[in-house]
mmCIF file of C-alpha atoms in Angstrom:
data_model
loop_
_atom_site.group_PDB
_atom_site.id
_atom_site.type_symbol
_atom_site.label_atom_id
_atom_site.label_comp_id
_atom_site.label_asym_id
_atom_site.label_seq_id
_atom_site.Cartn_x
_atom_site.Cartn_y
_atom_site.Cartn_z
ATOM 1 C CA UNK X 1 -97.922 57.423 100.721
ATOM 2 C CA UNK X 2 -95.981 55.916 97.685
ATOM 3 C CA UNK X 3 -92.527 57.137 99.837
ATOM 4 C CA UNK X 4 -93.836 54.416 102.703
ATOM 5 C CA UNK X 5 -94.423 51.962 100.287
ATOM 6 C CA UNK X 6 -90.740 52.982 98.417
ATOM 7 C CA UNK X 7 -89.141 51.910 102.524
ATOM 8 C CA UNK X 8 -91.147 49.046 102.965
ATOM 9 C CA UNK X 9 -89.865 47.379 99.724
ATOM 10 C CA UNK X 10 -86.039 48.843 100.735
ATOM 11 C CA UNK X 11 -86.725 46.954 104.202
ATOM 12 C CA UNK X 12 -87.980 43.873 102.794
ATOM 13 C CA UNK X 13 -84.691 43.653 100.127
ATOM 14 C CA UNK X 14 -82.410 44.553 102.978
ATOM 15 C CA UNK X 15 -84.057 41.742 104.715
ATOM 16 C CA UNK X 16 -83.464 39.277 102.054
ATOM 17 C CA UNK X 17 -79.394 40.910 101.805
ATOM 18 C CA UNK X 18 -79.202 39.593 105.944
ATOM 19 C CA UNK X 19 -80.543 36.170 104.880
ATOM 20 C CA UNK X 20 -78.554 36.049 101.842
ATOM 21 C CA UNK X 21 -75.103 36.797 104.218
ATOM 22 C CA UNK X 22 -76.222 34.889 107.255
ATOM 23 C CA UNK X 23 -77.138 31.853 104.986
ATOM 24 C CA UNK X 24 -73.244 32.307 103.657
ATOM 25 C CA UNK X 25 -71.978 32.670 107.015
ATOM 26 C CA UNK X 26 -74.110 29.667 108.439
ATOM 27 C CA UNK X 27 -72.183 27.312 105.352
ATOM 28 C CA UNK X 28 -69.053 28.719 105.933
ATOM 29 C CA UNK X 29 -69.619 27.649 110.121
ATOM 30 C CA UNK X 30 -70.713 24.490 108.973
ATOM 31 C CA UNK X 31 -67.621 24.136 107.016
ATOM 32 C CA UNK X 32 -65.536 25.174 110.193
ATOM 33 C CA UNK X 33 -66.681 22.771 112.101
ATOM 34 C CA UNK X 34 -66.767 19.872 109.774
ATOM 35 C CA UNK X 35 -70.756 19.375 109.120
ATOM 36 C CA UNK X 36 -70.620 19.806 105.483
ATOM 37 C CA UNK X 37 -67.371 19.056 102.816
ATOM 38 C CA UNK X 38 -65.932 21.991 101.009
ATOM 39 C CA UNK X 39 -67.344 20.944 97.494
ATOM 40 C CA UNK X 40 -71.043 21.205 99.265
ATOM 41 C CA UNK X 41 -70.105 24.334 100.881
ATOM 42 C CA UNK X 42 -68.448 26.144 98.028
ATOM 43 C CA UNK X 43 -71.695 25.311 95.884
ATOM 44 C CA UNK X 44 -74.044 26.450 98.244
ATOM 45 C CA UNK X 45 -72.084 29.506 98.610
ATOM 46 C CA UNK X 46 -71.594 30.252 94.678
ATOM 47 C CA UNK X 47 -75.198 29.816 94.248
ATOM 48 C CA UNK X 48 -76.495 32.536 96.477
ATOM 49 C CA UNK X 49 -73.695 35.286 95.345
ATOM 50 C CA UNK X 50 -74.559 36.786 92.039
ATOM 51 C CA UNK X 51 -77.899 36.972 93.368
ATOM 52 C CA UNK X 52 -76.542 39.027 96.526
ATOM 53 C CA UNK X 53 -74.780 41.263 93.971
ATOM 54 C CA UNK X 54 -77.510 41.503 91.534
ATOM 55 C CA UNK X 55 -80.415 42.619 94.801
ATOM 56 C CA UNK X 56 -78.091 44.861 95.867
ATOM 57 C CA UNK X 57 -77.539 46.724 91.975
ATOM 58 C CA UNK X 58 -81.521 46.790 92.064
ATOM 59 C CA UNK X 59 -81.220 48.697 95.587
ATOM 60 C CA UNK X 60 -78.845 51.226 94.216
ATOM 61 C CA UNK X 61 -81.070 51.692 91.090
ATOM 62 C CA UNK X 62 -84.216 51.742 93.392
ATOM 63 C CA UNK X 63 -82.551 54.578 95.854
ATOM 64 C CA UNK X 64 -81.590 56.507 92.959
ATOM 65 C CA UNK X 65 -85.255 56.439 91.109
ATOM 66 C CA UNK X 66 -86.907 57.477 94.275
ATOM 67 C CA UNK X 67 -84.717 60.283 94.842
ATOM 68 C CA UNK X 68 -83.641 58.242 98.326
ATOM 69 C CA UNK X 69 -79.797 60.401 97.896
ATOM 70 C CA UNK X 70 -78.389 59.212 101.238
ATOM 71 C CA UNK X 71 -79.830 55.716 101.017
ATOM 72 C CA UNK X 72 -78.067 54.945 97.595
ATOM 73 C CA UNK X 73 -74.683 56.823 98.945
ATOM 74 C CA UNK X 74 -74.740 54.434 101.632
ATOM 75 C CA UNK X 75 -75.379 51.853 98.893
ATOM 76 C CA UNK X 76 -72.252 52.650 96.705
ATOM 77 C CA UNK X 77 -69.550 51.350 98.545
ATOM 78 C CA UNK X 78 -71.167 47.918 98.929
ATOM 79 C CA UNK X 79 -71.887 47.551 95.557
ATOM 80 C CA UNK X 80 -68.230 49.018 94.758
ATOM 81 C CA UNK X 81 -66.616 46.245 96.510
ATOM 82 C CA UNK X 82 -69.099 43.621 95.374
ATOM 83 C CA UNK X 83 -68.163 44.569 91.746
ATOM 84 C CA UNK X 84 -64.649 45.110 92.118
ATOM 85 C CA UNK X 85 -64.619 41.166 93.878
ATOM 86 C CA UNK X 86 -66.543 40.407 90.640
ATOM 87 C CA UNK X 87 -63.716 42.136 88.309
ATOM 88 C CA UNK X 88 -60.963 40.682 90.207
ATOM 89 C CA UNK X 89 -62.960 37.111 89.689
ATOM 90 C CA UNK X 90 -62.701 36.363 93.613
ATOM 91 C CA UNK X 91 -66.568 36.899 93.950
ATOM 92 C CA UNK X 92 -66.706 32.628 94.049
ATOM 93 C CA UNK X 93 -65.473 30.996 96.358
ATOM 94 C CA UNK X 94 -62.746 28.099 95.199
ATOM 95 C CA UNK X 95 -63.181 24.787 96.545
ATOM 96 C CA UNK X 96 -59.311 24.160 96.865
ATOM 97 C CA UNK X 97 -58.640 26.957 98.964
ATOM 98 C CA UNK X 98 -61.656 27.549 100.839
ATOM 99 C CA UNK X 99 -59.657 26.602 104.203
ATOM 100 C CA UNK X 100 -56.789 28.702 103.872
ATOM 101 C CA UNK X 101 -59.398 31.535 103.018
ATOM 102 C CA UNK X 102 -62.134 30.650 105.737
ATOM 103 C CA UNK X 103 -61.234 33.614 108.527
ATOM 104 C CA UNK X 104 -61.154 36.469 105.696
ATOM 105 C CA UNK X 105 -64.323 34.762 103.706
ATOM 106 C CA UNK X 106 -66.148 34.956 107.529
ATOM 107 C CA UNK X 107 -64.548 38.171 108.055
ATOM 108 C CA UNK X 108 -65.861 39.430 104.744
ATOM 109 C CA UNK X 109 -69.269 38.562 105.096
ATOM 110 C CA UNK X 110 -69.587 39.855 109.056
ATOM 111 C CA UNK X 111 -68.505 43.224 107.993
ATOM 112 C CA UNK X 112 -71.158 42.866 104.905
ATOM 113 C CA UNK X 113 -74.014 41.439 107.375
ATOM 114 C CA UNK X 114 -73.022 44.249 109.562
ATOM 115 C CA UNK X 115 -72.880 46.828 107.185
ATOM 116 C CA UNK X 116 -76.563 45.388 105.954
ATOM 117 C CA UNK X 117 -77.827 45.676 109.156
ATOM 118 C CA UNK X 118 -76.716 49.747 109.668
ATOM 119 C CA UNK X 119 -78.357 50.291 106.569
ATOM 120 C CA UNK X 120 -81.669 48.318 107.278
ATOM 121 C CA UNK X 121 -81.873 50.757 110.867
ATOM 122 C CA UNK X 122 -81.601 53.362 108.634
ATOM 123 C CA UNK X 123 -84.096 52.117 105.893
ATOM 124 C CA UNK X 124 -86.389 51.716 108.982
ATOM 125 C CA UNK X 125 -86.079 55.294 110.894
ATOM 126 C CA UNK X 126 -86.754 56.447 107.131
ATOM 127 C CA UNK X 127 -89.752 54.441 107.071
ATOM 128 C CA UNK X 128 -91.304 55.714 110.505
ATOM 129 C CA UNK X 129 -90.203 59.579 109.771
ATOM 130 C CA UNK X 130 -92.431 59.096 107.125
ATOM 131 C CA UNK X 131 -94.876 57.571 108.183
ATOM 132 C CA UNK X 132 -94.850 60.241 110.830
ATOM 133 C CA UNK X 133 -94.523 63.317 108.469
ATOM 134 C CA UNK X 134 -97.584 61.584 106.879
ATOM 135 C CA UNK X 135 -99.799 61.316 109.580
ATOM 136 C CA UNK X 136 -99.011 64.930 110.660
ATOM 137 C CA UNK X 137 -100.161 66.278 106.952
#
């Protein structure tokens, strides 16, 4: 029972990851298309990426407590390239250049929202496999 409740709380963080990168991606279109000014877009943006980072450190951690092996493998390169953005210092996004960088910062975050998104189906067969193995005993 406590390894259903473990995936329901993996599902409901990668949840908040997809809102995290659509809400990115949704400020980013707005920039595109000339809704919102860069200084507005680039704050709204900052704001929501150490938190990203941070959720998806607590993942790893919570994968590797809970003996999930494969979930927190699947975990590592994200959090590899979030941290090595964060060495680098291009984690924030810079007002001045945020229109020269605009197709790789939306290419960046689709391949993160899509790479979310393969691990949340695979948070969520985990969660009904066990929920299934748990019925059965």
């Amino acid at each position: 029972m406590a390894d259903i409740f473990a995936w329901l709380f993996s599902f409901f963080v990668l949840i908040g990851l997809i809102v995290l990168n659509v809400y990115q991606l949704m400020c980013l279109a707005d920039l595109e298309f000339d809704y919102i000014n860069p200084y507005d877009s680039a704050s709204r943006i900052n704001k929501v990426v150490l938190p990203e980072y941070i959720t998806v450190g607590v993942l790893l951690c919570f994968y590797v407590v809970t003996g999930h092996w494969i979930m927190s493998l699947f975990c590592l390169p994200y959090l590899y390239y979030n941290v090595r953005l964060y060495r680098q210092g291009k984690h924030l996004v810079d007002v001045t250049e945020i229109f020269n960088l605009l197709p790789w910062e939306k290419k960046q975050r689709l391949f993160k929202l899509f790479y979310v998104i393969f691990m949340l189906f695979l948070s969520l067969f985990w969660l009904i496999y066990t929920s299934l193995d748990d019925q059965d005993n």
